[in-house]
Amino acid sequence: MKNDKYKVLFLPYKASMWDAFDSVYKVAVTDARCKVTVVSVPYYERKSQGEEKQLVCENGQYPDYVKETFYKEFVFEKMDIIFIHNPYDGTNKVTQILPQYYSKELIKYTNHLVYIPYFVTKAGEAMQEHFCELPAVFYSWRTIVQSEDIRKVYLKYHSAEKIVAMGSPKFDRVKKICKTKEILIPDEWKDKLQGKKVFLYNTHLRKIYDGTIVDEVKYVLGVMAEYEDAVLLWRPHPLSTATAEQVNEQLAKNYIQLVEYVK
């Protein structure tokens, strides 16, 4: 056992994706053997085709219990373990983290780079195998996946020791909310939800890339509007607007108008 504390670094880049770390972070900060640092990784976001990318840092947007270090005040040093949830390095054209935070760079500072995907796959649905070939999966010491079925897909591309099926912190978060009822529902929502069947509507970036997102959402809204005993909760992918702006200026305009209409 080491006399010094284990240096643990979490590198989120989107505050809305913090749930991919949350349960792991809470264990680490309550462990007296760990010295935990959280740095929100800055990233470039393309606003529309042809425009300059804009640098974004979501420091200060995380839960109150997350103690953050501003990236400009952080100096890289040797770490015992680094957790990441952005697997793309330079391959994602919608949002691109700064190169010094690429997985291939982080392995210079740790022998234990751990990648936890910010997404999960619906039970019974085949995972898209291109996720197995993202840079972070190759450079990481361990990749944590949600189930043995998903692990089997990764094992087509990686060694058995690299891929570990331990569940997902995202599931931990949902289970905790259901158990503790800690999430606060606005009063105006409570009135609308009372005695009604609630549908969760989740839309992915695929619908934006193929240009069908606006028509699909309008269709779903039209159907739901016919039922007074039902409520629809729409959860778009966090990168929906940025992706629409990168794909097509008119699509982005129509999508933003749709979001405002739904609000």
PDB file of C-alpha atoms in Angstrom:
ATOM      1  CA  MET A   1       0.000   0.000   0.000  1.00  0.00           C
ATOM      2  CA  LYS A   2       1.310   3.438  -0.927  1.00  0.00           C
ATOM      3  CA  ASN A   3       1.921   5.990   1.804  1.00  0.00           C
ATOM      4  CA  ASP A   4       0.885   8.860  -0.454  1.00  0.00           C
ATOM      5  CA  LYS A   5      -2.657   9.321  -1.656  1.00  0.00           C
ATOM      6  CA  TYR A   6      -3.684   8.011  -5.032  1.00  0.00           C
ATOM      7  CA  LYS A   7      -3.987  10.873  -7.504  1.00  0.00           C
ATOM      8  CA  VAL A   8      -7.289  10.512  -9.365  1.00  0.00           C
ATOM      9  CA  LEU A   9      -8.217  12.819 -12.238  1.00  0.00           C
ATOM     10  CA  PHE A  10     -11.661  13.135 -13.848  1.00  0.00           C
ATOM     11  CA  LEU A  11     -11.785  14.859 -17.233  1.00  0.00           C
ATOM     12  CA  PRO A  12     -15.399  15.516 -18.275  1.00  0.00           C
ATOM     13  CA  TYR A  13     -16.072  17.891 -21.132  1.00  0.00           C
ATOM     14  CA  LYS A  14     -19.880  18.197 -21.182  1.00  0.00           C
ATOM     15  CA  ALA A  15     -21.668  18.937 -17.909  1.00  0.00           C
ATOM     16  CA  SER A  16     -24.771  17.162 -19.211  1.00  0.00           C
ATOM     17  CA  MET A  17     -22.689  13.977 -19.465  1.00  0.00           C
ATOM     18  CA  TRP A  18     -21.420  14.095 -15.868  1.00  0.00           C
ATOM     19  CA  ASP A  19     -23.670  11.149 -14.982  1.00  0.00           C
ATOM     20  CA  ALA A  20     -21.140   8.946 -16.793  1.00  0.00           C
ATOM     21  CA  PHE A  21     -18.772   9.681 -13.872  1.00  0.00           C
ATOM     22  CA  ASP A  22     -21.045  10.522 -10.956  1.00  0.00           C
ATOM     23  CA  SER A  23     -21.123   7.293  -8.928  1.00  0.00           C
ATOM     24  CA  VAL A  24     -17.402   6.661  -9.483  1.00  0.00           C
ATOM     25  CA  TYR A  25     -16.557  10.203  -8.404  1.00  0.00           C
ATOM     26  CA  LYS A  26     -18.636   9.905  -5.230  1.00  0.00           C
ATOM     27  CA  VAL A  27     -16.787   6.751  -4.220  1.00  0.00           C
ATOM     28  CA  ALA A  28     -13.401   8.328  -4.942  1.00  0.00           C
ATOM     29  CA  VAL A  29     -14.000  11.550  -2.963  1.00  0.00           C
ATOM     30  CA  THR A  30     -15.160   9.602   0.101  1.00  0.00           C
ATOM     31  CA  ASP A  31     -12.084   7.351   0.004  1.00  0.00           C
ATOM     32  CA  ALA A  32      -9.392   8.759   2.281  1.00  0.00           C
ATOM     33  CA  ARG A  33      -6.732   7.140   0.110  1.00  0.00           C
ATOM     34  CA  CYS A  34      -7.634   9.288  -2.918  1.00  0.00           C
ATOM     35  CA  LYS A  35      -6.813  12.839  -3.898  1.00  0.00           C
ATOM     36  CA  VAL A  36      -9.421  13.734  -6.515  1.00  0.00           C
ATOM     37  CA  THR A  37      -9.206  16.449  -9.151  1.00  0.00           C
ATOM     38  CA  VAL A  38     -11.918  17.373 -11.669  1.00  0.00           C
ATOM     39  CA  VAL A  39     -11.072  19.480 -14.716  1.00  0.00           C
ATOM     40  CA  SER A  40     -13.728  20.387 -17.274  1.00  0.00           C
ATOM     41  CA  VAL A  41     -11.987  19.907 -20.610  1.00  0.00           C
ATOM     42  CA  PRO A  42     -12.408  22.842 -23.020  1.00  0.00           C
ATOM     43  CA  TYR A  43     -13.596  21.983 -26.496  1.00  0.00           C
ATOM     44  CA  TYR A  44     -14.165  23.612 -29.859  1.00  0.00           C
ATOM     45  CA  GLU A  45     -17.701  23.741 -31.194  1.00  0.00           C
ATOM     46  CA  ARG A  46     -18.393  24.447 -34.848  1.00  0.00           C
ATOM     47  CA  LYS A  47     -21.373  26.816 -35.018  1.00  0.00           C
ATOM     48  CA  SER A  48     -22.099  26.299 -38.716  1.00  0.00           C
ATOM     49  CA  GLN A  49     -20.339  25.234 -41.873  1.00  0.00           C
ATOM     50  CA  GLY A  50     -17.602  27.667 -42.813  1.00  0.00           C
ATOM     51  CA  GLU A  51     -17.584  29.496 -39.459  1.00  0.00           C
ATOM     52  CA  GLU A  52     -14.671  29.562 -37.064  1.00  0.00           C
ATOM     53  CA  LYS A  53     -14.901  27.072 -34.227  1.00  0.00           C
ATOM     54  CA  GLN A  54     -15.627  28.536 -30.817  1.00  0.00           C
ATOM     55  CA  LEU A  55     -13.842  27.457 -27.657  1.00  0.00           C
ATOM     56  CA  VAL A  56     -16.245  26.351 -24.924  1.00  0.00           C
ATOM     57  CA  CYS A  57     -15.555  25.387 -21.317  1.00  0.00           C
ATOM     58  CA  GLU A  58     -18.425  24.249 -19.091  1.00  0.00           C
ATOM     59  CA  ASN A  59     -16.602  24.914 -15.832  1.00  0.00           C
ATOM     60  CA  GLY A  60     -19.113  25.838 -13.130  1.00  0.00           C
ATOM     61  CA  GLN A  61     -22.019  23.950 -14.711  1.00  0.00           C
ATOM     62  CA  TYR A  62     -21.520  20.708 -12.799  1.00  0.00           C
ATOM     63  CA  PRO A  63     -23.400  19.646  -9.645  1.00  0.00           C
ATOM     64  CA  ASP A  64     -22.621  21.734  -6.558  1.00  0.00           C
ATOM     65  CA  TYR A  65     -20.856  18.839  -4.828  1.00  0.00           C
ATOM     66  CA  VAL A  66     -18.276  18.536  -7.633  1.00  0.00           C
ATOM     67  CA  LYS A  67     -15.143  20.482  -6.733  1.00  0.00           C
ATOM     68  CA  GLU A  68     -13.619  21.708  -9.978  1.00  0.00           C
ATOM     69  CA  THR A  69     -10.211  23.023 -10.985  1.00  0.00           C
ATOM     70  CA  PHE A  70     -10.226  25.496 -13.881  1.00  0.00           C
ATOM     71  CA  TYR A  71      -8.264  24.088 -16.808  1.00  0.00           C
ATOM     72  CA  LYS A  72      -5.988  27.135 -17.026  1.00  0.00           C
ATOM     73  CA  GLU A  73      -4.970  26.567 -13.403  1.00  0.00           C
ATOM     74  CA  PHE A  74      -4.299  22.859 -13.836  1.00  0.00           C
ATOM     75  CA  VAL A  75      -0.807  21.555 -14.538  1.00  0.00           C
ATOM     76  CA  PHE A  76      -0.450  17.985 -15.747  1.00  0.00           C
ATOM     77  CA  GLU A  77       1.601  15.662 -13.586  1.00  0.00           C
ATOM     78  CA  LYS A  78       1.862  11.931 -13.126  1.00  0.00           C
ATOM     79  CA  MET A  79      -1.533  10.568 -12.071  1.00  0.00           C
ATOM     80  CA  ASP A  80      -2.418   7.149 -10.689  1.00  0.00           C
ATOM     81  CA  ILE A  81      -5.651   7.026 -12.665  1.00  0.00           C
ATOM     82  CA  ILE A  82      -7.417   9.264 -15.184  1.00  0.00           C
ATOM     83  CA  PHE A  83     -11.087   8.886 -16.104  1.00  0.00           C
ATOM     84  CA  ILE A  84     -12.398  10.133 -19.461  1.00  0.00           C
ATOM     85  CA  HIS A  85     -15.732   9.937 -21.262  1.00  0.00           C
ATOM     86  CA  ASN A  86     -14.796  11.593 -24.565  1.00  0.00           C
ATOM     87  CA  PRO A  87     -13.398   8.816 -26.790  1.00  0.00           C
ATOM     88  CA  TYR A  88     -12.886  10.670 -30.062  1.00  0.00           C
ATOM     89  CA  ASP A  89      -9.593  12.550 -29.831  1.00  0.00           C
ATOM     90  CA  GLY A  90      -9.680  14.497 -33.114  1.00  0.00           C
ATOM     91  CA  THR A  91     -12.249  12.388 -34.947  1.00  0.00           C
ATOM     92  CA  ASN A  92     -15.444  14.148 -33.804  1.00  0.00           C
ATOM     93  CA  LYS A  93     -16.167  17.080 -36.107  1.00  0.00           C
ATOM     94  CA  VAL A  94     -18.996  18.593 -34.050  1.00  0.00           C
ATOM     95  CA  THR A  95     -17.104  19.049 -30.790  1.00  0.00           C
ATOM     96  CA  GLN A  96     -13.326  18.663 -30.543  1.00  0.00           C
ATOM     97  CA  ILE A  97     -11.501  18.736 -27.233  1.00  0.00           C
ATOM     98  CA  LEU A  98      -8.117  20.435 -27.103  1.00  0.00           C
ATOM     99  CA  PRO A  99      -5.343  18.105 -28.344  1.00  0.00           C
ATOM    100  CA  GLN A 100      -3.536  17.985 -24.997  1.00  0.00           C
ATOM    101  CA  TYR A 101      -6.561  16.085 -23.627  1.00  0.00           C
ATOM    102  CA  TYR A 102      -6.577  13.415 -26.328  1.00  0.00           C
ATOM    103  CA  SER A 103      -6.324   9.899 -24.958  1.00  0.00           C
ATOM    104  CA  LYS A 104      -3.046   9.351 -26.801  1.00  0.00           C
ATOM    105  CA  GLU A 105      -1.605  12.334 -24.895  1.00  0.00           C
ATOM    106  CA  LEU A 106      -3.045  11.405 -21.503  1.00  0.00           C
ATOM    107  CA  ILE A 107      -1.209   8.082 -21.430  1.00  0.00           C
ATOM    108  CA  LYS A 108       1.982  10.122 -20.969  1.00  0.00           C
ATOM    109  CA  TYR A 109       0.735  10.982 -17.473  1.00  0.00           C
ATOM    110  CA  THR A 110      -0.746   7.690 -16.281  1.00  0.00           C
ATOM    111  CA  ASN A 111      -0.517   3.951 -16.676  1.00  0.00           C
ATOM    112  CA  HIS A 112      -4.207   3.672 -15.855  1.00  0.00           C
ATOM    113  CA  LEU A 113      -6.359   5.592 -18.301  1.00  0.00           C
ATOM    114  CA  VAL A 114      -9.989   4.502 -17.861  1.00  0.00           C
ATOM    115  CA  TYR A 115     -12.610   5.233 -20.492  1.00  0.00           C
ATOM    116  CA  ILE A 116     -16.271   5.183 -19.412  1.00  0.00           C
ATOM    117  CA  PRO A 117     -18.648   5.746 -22.358  1.00  0.00           C
ATOM    118  CA  TYR A 118     -21.112   8.616 -21.906  1.00  0.00           C
ATOM    119  CA  PHE A 119     -23.722   6.644 -23.850  1.00  0.00           C
ATOM    120  CA  VAL A 120     -25.510   3.362 -23.218  1.00  0.00           C
ATOM    121  CA  THR A 121     -27.202   0.873 -25.535  1.00  0.00           C
ATOM    122  CA  LYS A 122     -30.830  -0.090 -25.137  1.00  0.00           C
ATOM    123  CA  ALA A 123     -31.352  -3.653 -23.925  1.00  0.00           C
ATOM    124  CA  GLY A 124     -31.804  -6.030 -26.849  1.00  0.00           C
ATOM    125  CA  GLU A 125     -30.431  -3.509 -29.344  1.00  0.00           C
ATOM    126  CA  ALA A 126     -27.220  -4.253 -31.230  1.00  0.00           C
ATOM    127  CA  MET A 127     -24.433  -1.790 -30.470  1.00  0.00           C
ATOM    128  CA  GLN A 128     -22.874   0.007 -33.422  1.00  0.00           C
ATOM    129  CA  GLU A 129     -19.449  -1.577 -33.719  1.00  0.00           C
ATOM    130  CA  HIS A 130     -17.670   1.585 -34.804  1.00  0.00           C
ATOM    131  CA  PHE A 131     -17.786   2.627 -31.130  1.00  0.00           C
ATOM    132  CA  CYS A 132     -15.342  -0.210 -30.450  1.00  0.00           C
ATOM    133  CA  GLU A 133     -12.749   1.389 -32.696  1.00  0.00           C
ATOM    134  CA  LEU A 134     -12.678   4.880 -31.235  1.00  0.00           C
ATOM    135  CA  PRO A 135      -9.231   6.148 -30.163  1.00  0.00           C
ATOM    136  CA  ALA A 136      -9.851   6.086 -26.412  1.00  0.00           C
ATOM    137  CA  VAL A 137     -10.691   2.386 -26.475  1.00  0.00           C
ATOM    138  CA  PHE A 138      -7.311   1.600 -28.004  1.00  0.00           C
ATOM    139  CA  TYR A 139      -5.277   3.900 -25.742  1.00  0.00           C
ATOM    140  CA  SER A 140      -7.081   3.192 -22.466  1.00  0.00           C
ATOM    141  CA  TRP A 141      -5.887   0.742 -19.849  1.00  0.00           C
ATOM    142  CA  ARG A 142      -9.489  -0.272 -19.218  1.00  0.00           C
ATOM    143  CA  THR A 143     -12.816   0.484 -20.901  1.00  0.00           C
ATOM    144  CA  ILE A 144     -15.868   0.051 -18.669  1.00  0.00           C
ATOM    145  CA  VAL A 145     -18.948  -1.240 -20.504  1.00  0.00           C
ATOM    146  CA  GLN A 146     -22.531  -1.704 -19.349  1.00  0.00           C
ATOM    147  CA  SER A 147     -22.998  -5.466 -19.792  1.00  0.00           C
ATOM    148  CA  GLU A 148     -21.461  -8.761 -20.816  1.00  0.00           C
ATOM    149  CA  ASP A 149     -23.357  -8.650 -24.107  1.00  0.00           C
ATOM    150  CA  ILE A 150     -21.776  -5.293 -24.963  1.00  0.00           C
ATOM    151  CA  ARG A 151     -18.381  -6.585 -23.807  1.00  0.00           C
ATOM    152  CA  LYS A 152     -18.597  -9.437 -26.313  1.00  0.00           C
ATOM    153  CA  VAL A 153     -18.880  -6.894 -29.129  1.00  0.00           C
ATOM    154  CA  TYR A 154     -15.778  -5.031 -27.936  1.00  0.00           C
ATOM    155  CA  LEU A 155     -13.854  -8.301 -27.681  1.00  0.00           C
ATOM    156  CA  LYS A 156     -13.979  -8.611 -31.466  1.00  0.00           C
ATOM    157  CA  TYR A 157     -11.462  -5.763 -31.496  1.00  0.00           C
ATOM    158  CA  HIS A 158      -9.712  -5.803 -28.109  1.00  0.00           C
ATOM    159  CA  SER A 159      -8.117  -8.098 -25.545  1.00  0.00           C
ATOM    160  CA  ALA A 160     -10.212  -9.587 -22.764  1.00  0.00           C
ATOM    161  CA  GLU A 161      -8.399  -7.771 -19.946  1.00  0.00           C
ATOM    162  CA  LYS A 162      -8.971  -4.342 -21.512  1.00  0.00           C
ATOM    163  CA  ILE A 163     -12.783  -4.518 -21.589  1.00  0.00           C
ATOM    164  CA  VAL A 164     -14.573  -4.777 -18.245  1.00  0.00           C
ATOM    165  CA  ALA A 165     -18.339  -5.204 -17.811  1.00  0.00           C
ATOM    166  CA  MET A 166     -19.161  -3.352 -14.593  1.00  0.00           C
ATOM    167  CA  GLY A 167     -22.385  -1.608 -15.540  1.00  0.00           C
ATOM    168  CA  SER A 168     -22.685   2.116 -16.183  1.00  0.00           C
ATOM    169  CA  PRO A 169     -22.629   5.063 -13.756  1.00  0.00           C
ATOM    170  CA  LYS A 170     -25.567   6.383 -15.793  1.00  0.00           C
ATOM    171  CA  PHE A 171     -27.649   3.447 -14.540  1.00  0.00           C
ATOM    172  CA  ASP A 172     -26.377   4.058 -11.000  1.00  0.00           C
ATOM    173  CA  ARG A 173     -27.636   7.627 -11.237  1.00  0.00           C
ATOM    174  CA  VAL A 174     -31.121   6.619 -12.397  1.00  0.00           C
ATOM    175  CA  LYS A 175     -31.412   3.932  -9.695  1.00  0.00           C
ATOM    176  CA  LYS A 176     -30.418   6.436  -7.020  1.00  0.00           C
ATOM    177  CA  ILE A 177     -32.976   8.960  -8.219  1.00  0.00           C
ATOM    178  CA  CYS A 178     -35.715   6.331  -8.210  1.00  0.00           C
ATOM    179  CA  LYS A 179     -34.755   5.200  -4.708  1.00  0.00           C
ATOM    180  CA  THR A 180     -34.258   8.574  -3.029  1.00  0.00           C
ATOM    181  CA  LYS A 181     -36.680  10.689  -5.083  1.00  0.00           C
ATOM    182  CA  GLU A 182     -33.988  13.362  -4.922  1.00  0.00           C
ATOM    183  CA  ILE A 183     -34.793  14.917  -8.275  1.00  0.00           C
ATOM    184  CA  LEU A 184     -36.966  18.006  -8.001  1.00  0.00           C
ATOM    185  CA  ILE A 185     -40.003  18.149 -10.269  1.00  0.00           C
ATOM    186  CA  PRO A 186     -41.257  21.688 -11.004  1.00  0.00           C
ATOM    187  CA  ASP A 187     -44.686  22.404  -9.526  1.00  0.00           C
ATOM    188  CA  GLU A 188     -46.146  23.188 -12.952  1.00  0.00           C
ATOM    189  CA  TRP A 189     -44.984  19.746 -14.142  1.00  0.00           C
ATOM    190  CA  LYS A 190     -46.637  18.024 -11.197  1.00  0.00           C
ATOM    191  CA  ASP A 191     -50.010  19.446 -12.174  1.00  0.00           C
ATOM    192  CA  LYS A 192     -49.616  18.343 -15.790  1.00  0.00           C
ATOM    193  CA  LEU A 193     -48.381  14.851 -14.868  1.00  0.00           C
ATOM    194  CA  GLN A 194     -51.077  14.135 -12.298  1.00  0.00           C
ATOM    195  CA  GLY A 195     -53.053  11.014 -13.265  1.00  0.00           C
ATOM    196  CA  LYS A 196     -51.566  10.813 -16.762  1.00  0.00           C
ATOM    197  CA  LYS A 197     -49.405   8.329 -18.622  1.00  0.00           C
ATOM    198  CA  VAL A 198     -45.938   9.786 -19.261  1.00  0.00           C
ATOM    199  CA  PHE A 199     -43.867   8.965 -22.341  1.00  0.00           C
ATOM    200  CA  LEU A 200     -40.130   9.663 -22.510  1.00  0.00           C
ATOM    201  CA  TYR A 201     -39.109  10.578 -26.060  1.00  0.00           C
ATOM    202  CA  ASN A 202     -35.347  10.389 -26.689  1.00  0.00           C
ATOM    203  CA  THR A 203     -33.951  11.587 -30.019  1.00  0.00           C
ATOM    204  CA  HIS A 204     -30.474  10.776 -31.308  1.00  0.00           C
ATOM    205  CA  LEU A 205     -28.055  12.563 -33.610  1.00  0.00           C
ATOM    206  CA  ARG A 206     -28.790  10.109 -36.417  1.00  0.00           C
ATOM    207  CA  LYS A 207     -32.104  11.885 -37.039  1.00  0.00           C
ATOM    208  CA  ILE A 208     -30.207  15.150 -37.432  1.00  0.00           C
ATOM    209  CA  TYR A 209     -27.588  13.753 -39.783  1.00  0.00           C
ATOM    210  CA  ASP A 210     -30.268  12.306 -42.067  1.00  0.00           C
ATOM    211  CA  GLY A 211     -32.338  15.519 -41.881  1.00  0.00           C
ATOM    212  CA  THR A 212     -35.525  13.907 -40.533  1.00  0.00           C
ATOM    213  CA  ILE A 213     -35.486  15.272 -36.976  1.00  0.00           C
ATOM    214  CA  VAL A 214     -37.892  18.197 -37.456  1.00  0.00           C
ATOM    215  CA  ASP A 215     -40.530  16.216 -39.358  1.00  0.00           C
ATOM    216  CA  GLU A 216     -40.334  13.322 -36.905  1.00  0.00           C
ATOM    217  CA  VAL A 217     -40.709  15.460 -33.798  1.00  0.00           C
ATOM    218  CA  LYS A 218     -43.608  17.381 -35.333  1.00  0.00           C
ATOM    219  CA  TYR A 219     -45.311  14.086 -36.190  1.00  0.00           C
ATOM    220  CA  VAL A 220     -44.866  12.734 -32.657  1.00  0.00           C
ATOM    221  CA  LEU A 221     -46.147  15.981 -31.148  1.00  0.00           C
ATOM    222  CA  GLY A 222     -49.173  15.842 -33.422  1.00  0.00           C
ATOM    223  CA  VAL A 223     -50.010  12.303 -32.352  1.00  0.00           C
ATOM    224  CA  MET A 224     -49.554  13.045 -28.652  1.00  0.00           C
ATOM    225  CA  ALA A 225     -51.718  16.157 -28.874  1.00  0.00           C
ATOM    226  CA  GLU A 226     -54.726  13.917 -29.587  1.00  0.00           C
ATOM    227  CA  TYR A 227     -54.535  12.336 -26.128  1.00  0.00           C
ATOM    228  CA  GLU A 228     -55.503  14.411 -23.102  1.00  0.00           C
ATOM    229  CA  ASP A 229     -54.526  11.618 -20.704  1.00  0.00           C
ATOM    230  CA  ALA A 230     -50.871  11.493 -21.823  1.00  0.00           C
ATOM    231  CA  VAL A 231     -47.752  13.643 -21.368  1.00  0.00           C
ATOM    232  CA  LEU A 232     -44.624  13.668 -23.530  1.00  0.00           C
ATOM    233  CA  LEU A 233     -41.165  14.423 -22.105  1.00  0.00           C
ATOM    234  CA  TRP A 234     -38.731  15.106 -24.964  1.00  0.00           C
ATOM    235  CA  ARG A 235     -35.035  14.601 -24.292  1.00  0.00           C
ATOM    236  CA  PRO A 236     -32.855  15.557 -27.294  1.00  0.00           C
ATOM    237  CA  HIS A 237     -29.211  14.491 -27.457  1.00  0.00           C
ATOM    238  CA  PRO A 238     -27.079  17.203 -25.741  1.00  0.00           C
ATOM    239  CA  LEU A 239     -25.194  17.880 -28.990  1.00  0.00           C
ATOM    240  CA  SER A 240     -28.300  18.201 -31.169  1.00  0.00           C
ATOM    241  CA  THR A 241     -28.128  21.932 -31.817  1.00  0.00           C
ATOM    242  CA  ALA A 242     -24.369  21.915 -32.411  1.00  0.00           C
ATOM    243  CA  THR A 243     -24.724  19.008 -34.820  1.00  0.00           C
ATOM    244  CA  ALA A 244     -27.558  20.662 -36.732  1.00  0.00           C
ATOM    245  CA  GLU A 245     -25.481  23.838 -37.082  1.00  0.00           C
ATOM    246  CA  GLN A 246     -22.580  21.817 -38.430  1.00  0.00           C
ATOM    247  CA  VAL A 247     -24.698  19.830 -40.888  1.00  0.00           C
ATOM    248  CA  ASN A 248     -26.904  22.482 -42.469  1.00  0.00           C
ATOM    249  CA  GLU A 249     -27.684  26.122 -41.684  1.00  0.00           C
ATOM    250  CA  GLN A 250     -31.359  25.854 -42.644  1.00  0.00           C
ATOM    251  CA  LEU A 251     -31.754  22.608 -40.695  1.00  0.00           C
ATOM    252  CA  ALA A 252     -30.257  24.305 -37.642  1.00  0.00           C
ATOM    253  CA  LYS A 253     -32.662  27.241 -37.975  1.00  0.00           C
ATOM    254  CA  ASN A 254     -35.667  24.910 -38.289  1.00  0.00           C
ATOM    255  CA  TYR A 255     -34.501  22.778 -35.381  1.00  0.00           C
ATOM    256  CA  ILE A 256     -33.953  25.744 -33.055  1.00  0.00           C
ATOM    257  CA  GLN A 257     -37.401  27.094 -33.956  1.00  0.00           C
ATOM    258  CA  LEU A 258     -38.876  23.673 -33.173  1.00  0.00           C
ATOM    259  CA  VAL A 259     -37.179  23.583 -29.754  1.00  0.00           C
ATOM    260  CA  GLU A 260     -38.508  27.039 -28.929  1.00  0.00           C
ATOM    261  CA  TYR A 261     -41.990  25.991 -30.039  1.00  0.00           C
ATOM    262  CA  VAL A 262     -41.882  22.908 -27.799  1.00  0.00           C
ATOM    263  CA  LYS A 263     -40.692  24.984 -24.839  1.00  0.00           C
TER     264      LYS A 263
END
